[in-house]
Amino acid sequence: MEDLLPDFLTETLESLEKLDLELVKLERQPDDKAAISSIFRHVHTIKGTCGFLGLSRLEKVAHAAESVLDRHRDGTIPVTPDSITLILRALDCIREITSGISQLGKESEGDDSALIAALIAMADGNASSPADFSNDTGTEFPDVAAVVEPAPVAAPAAVTPAPIAPPAAPVRKADTAPAAELPAQPGTQTIRVNVDVLEGLMTLVSELVLTRNQILQLARTQDNNTFVAPLQRLSLITSDLQEGVMKTRMQPIGNAWNNLPRLVRDLANELGKKIDLVMLGADTELDRQVLELIKDPLTHMVRNSADHGLESPADRRAMGKPEQGRIKLNAFHEGGHIVIEVGDDGRGLPVDRIRNKIIANGLATEAELATMTDQQILAFIFRAGFSTATTVTSVSGRGVGMDVVKTNIERISGTVEVTSESGHGTVFTVKIPLTLAIVSALIVEVKGERYAIPQISVVELVRAQTPGAANGSAEGRQASDTVIEHINDTPVLRLRDHLLPLIDLSDLLKLAEPGQASGVEAGSLYIVVVQVGASRFGLIVDRVFDTEEIVVKPVAPILRHITLFSGNTILGDGSVIMILDPNGIARATGIGTGRAGADARIELAATTQNSEQKMALLLFKAGDSHSKAVPLNLVSRLETVERAAIEYSGGQPVTQYRGKLMPLVSMTGASREDAAGNQPVLVFADGARVMGLMVDEIVDVIEDQLQVELSTDQTGFLGTAVVNGRATDILDTSFWLKRAFKDWFGANPTARATLRQLLVVEDSAFFRSLIIPALSAHGYHVTAVENPLAALAMRAAGQMFDLILSDIEMPEMDGLAFVREVRSQGPWANLPIIALSSSGSPKAIEAGREAGFDNYISKFDKNIMLEAVADALATTRGAATPRRAMSEGVRA
Amino acid sequence: MSATTEHPIAGMAERPVASMFVTMTVRGQLCGIPVLSVRDIIVTQAMTRIPLAPPEIAGSMNLRGRIVTAIDLRRRLNLPPRDGGQAGMSVVVERQGELYSLVVDAVREVIEFEDRQMEPNPPTLAAAWREFSSGIYRLQSELLVVLNTERVLAIH
């Protein structure tokens, strides 16, 4: 008898699942004779088998249910929601008893008399409300509260059956559950296969793939021709075999959805709402293992939609929506992933309530939230302990759900996101890779060790230079190279209008030997741009090899806590390497969590076409809510200083900064009394001098064209410009620098004689304000004029300089004409003359050289400018020397 | 094959009358593991470093297509590292389907003992050894510490 039990249990559980679906369908179409017959047949079969196997308790319940169905079948009793509910209750009872059998090997004790009596009463035509009675085994009927917590994800090949809580869909006993079945069509044959057998096959095929890779690797290095043909054949066959075996693991996602119609129906009744469940793409296939793991998360999301998302019929009517709320499930394949959308047309996620909850829970400050998009705020619902449900219903709202959902999905290398529109609905989008076992991975090298990055996450590869290499020799750097820049010591990459946060893998993995300098070294590096959910970031690596198919092997249990790795693998050459998990890396570094630090959140807005005149500007607030800006170029660092650390020396606030005392200048003039919290500071530095400008708030960094409309009203500001669509005051840095150090510009009269005298010809006040402080701080004495005519007047007056810097685009006389004039005659003819320009096309450079400029540099980069000036002065100190050849120091 | 996976690791209750042990040395101290628990003994070869792993984990190796996590026994016992960067020998054991190797200084012979000869840990046994020892056997000129592999592998 024991041999027959397992088969019976499996079949019964399958039938019960089918019955759930069919009964819910029948409820909508009560006159469907065929459906009633089919349901009757199933229950009849169960009853018969129970009798045969001597399972009397089951037989009695099944018999009672069968009686009701019989009445339906011959039409004496109409199908009503009450009768359906009662039959469903009977099925639950059967399910429960069945699970008891699978655990104990025999029927558990229990009294079903109440249920049976109700069924018989209904069959006799004395239908009583099946509303409240419970099975006396002590467990209550659909007690939904019991299933709020998604069960911890059970390993699919578990030998011990997972405990079953009614009325959750029963977890199949892994060793008796069937594998993928072909869709039932007349004529197709299916076979039940033990899951263990399939797992074994899968493992063998994986090993075969690895060995094949190994042989291919060896073959590449040898020139042995005789092996090539059979080897290629072997390789093809292996690939086909791999595909075939993978297919056996694929099951339609509809299998995971089977329990949902029943669930939604019960929920709708319990909550008093009308819910329509639409399931699209039920035949989309995915790996069996993955299917098991997403069942619970999907159920949870559907519950949430029903409970919190959808409004009551009355509310919906009032809003002009159809009374029937809709929950839609949509599954489809997309680029190596399966995408599952769970959406509803309900009231949408309450962004404001979420915002308040975030602040209440201390997860972010108001200031940080103000800089976030709605999308980023919504992402907070995936954090642990988060629930904005004002009432915790028995269905959901215990704040335990969404973070578990996210963790479970991420465990299978998937992602989950949410979008929502107030009043219109919410959609959760889950993306899961199609297969876990064999993946394509990019092999990279960091500090001599190799690692694998799943190809699916890789967006592109970029070769970049470090600033060390860039500044070293202007000739060595090509115009096409992208440069790694630093903002507040964080490396970032400017990539096509976006600033990409970079992560130094050698830092993250702590690979540097003690004593070796960590961090980005000078030279060429490779950046692997990866995408996790909606976030993109770059991983800095030393070398990139190629993409290989690897078999993912989970790490040993004692290493599972290292979330940066998703597994390890053996490469074709036999070496073991770790597989990096971009999800884990994002989490570890806080990318994509919307967590803003005290430093500016880095985001570049897409800007106008004329990229030659765009500048990076730092937006901040000080004193009032009016937007203020300063060119990022001029700012050395963005810092946050603890107010408690601000001391006073001679009445001026100072703070200890990197081993020195840094004077602080307040923009508002008022001293801040409160000594608590943090003070954002813009640090300006030139050589040995450092000063900090205290501001209220660092807002953003953007790139925009700058057209300063001058106004002489405000001290400390050059004027106003439209930045990012808003009127913004542009900081006059020289003014503030002088506030810190009166002699910032080195106006030491006795030293003047030895100071180099520079002449700057530049029509834009703004650029003059950039250039002059930079030059002065380096000990040059700078005279600036607005146009060349004024400069020529000085020449006529006998003034002499050591070097001239001139703009090109100027209204009355342009730089080319000016330099031609200067070179043609007069005392300045042999001076070093450098062109400052915003455009660096080779034609322009050529034209400049022709006209007589010694050098042609960008006005945007003060470092390059200082270097060029120093260079030019060094070569002409003392004797006159032939003019230096021009070098291309302009940034494209 | 199944018989060996069921075989208790040394230190657990059930023991046959006589046991055979693979003996190895760690910083001069002789220790042993039941021979039936040992899957392989290999010369420690190319090991892949595992970043961010606990310090006792020396790395991972490839053993005929299976990944073996190596545990440096010296580090596990808080002993100084081997001289001259010697690779040592790896004794491979299996635990819950995963392969681990204990990296030791040298592997000696297989010795058979009668169970009744095993003695409890003497008070003079160093603290680090005591934690991982199920007992000792007295040889002519030295003591053999019976390693409790389960505890050795329980790294947190």
Coordinates of C-alpha atoms in Angstrom, one line a residue, chain A residues 689 738 741-757 772-773 775-782:
Chain A
R689 CA 46.8 78.5 1.0
K738 CA 40.5 88.1 0.0
F741 CA 43.6 86.2 3.3
K742 CA 43.9 89.9 2.7
D743 CA 47.1 89.3 0.9
W744 CA 45.8 86.4 -1.1
F745 CA 46.9 88.0 -4.3
G746 CA 50.4 88.4 -3.2
A747 CA 50.4 92.2 -3.4
N748 CA 53.7 92.5 -1.5
P749 CA 55.2 95.7 -2.8
T750 CA 58.8 94.9 -2.1
A751 CA 58.5 91.7 -3.9
R752 CA 56.8 93.3 -6.9
A753 CA 60.0 93.8 -8.7
T754 CA 60.7 90.1 -8.9
L755 CA 57.1 89.2 -9.6
R756 CA 56.3 88.3 -13.1
Q757 CA 54.0 90.7 -14.8
I772 CA 43.0 86.4 -12.3
P773 CA 42.7 84.7 -8.9
L775 CA 47.3 83.4 -11.6
S776 CA 47.6 85.8 -8.7
A777 CA 47.7 83.0 -6.2
H778 CA 50.7 81.6 -8.0
G779 CA 52.6 84.8 -7.4
Y780 CA 52.1 86.5 -10.7
H781 CA 51.1 90.1 -10.9
V782 CA 48.2 90.3 -13.2

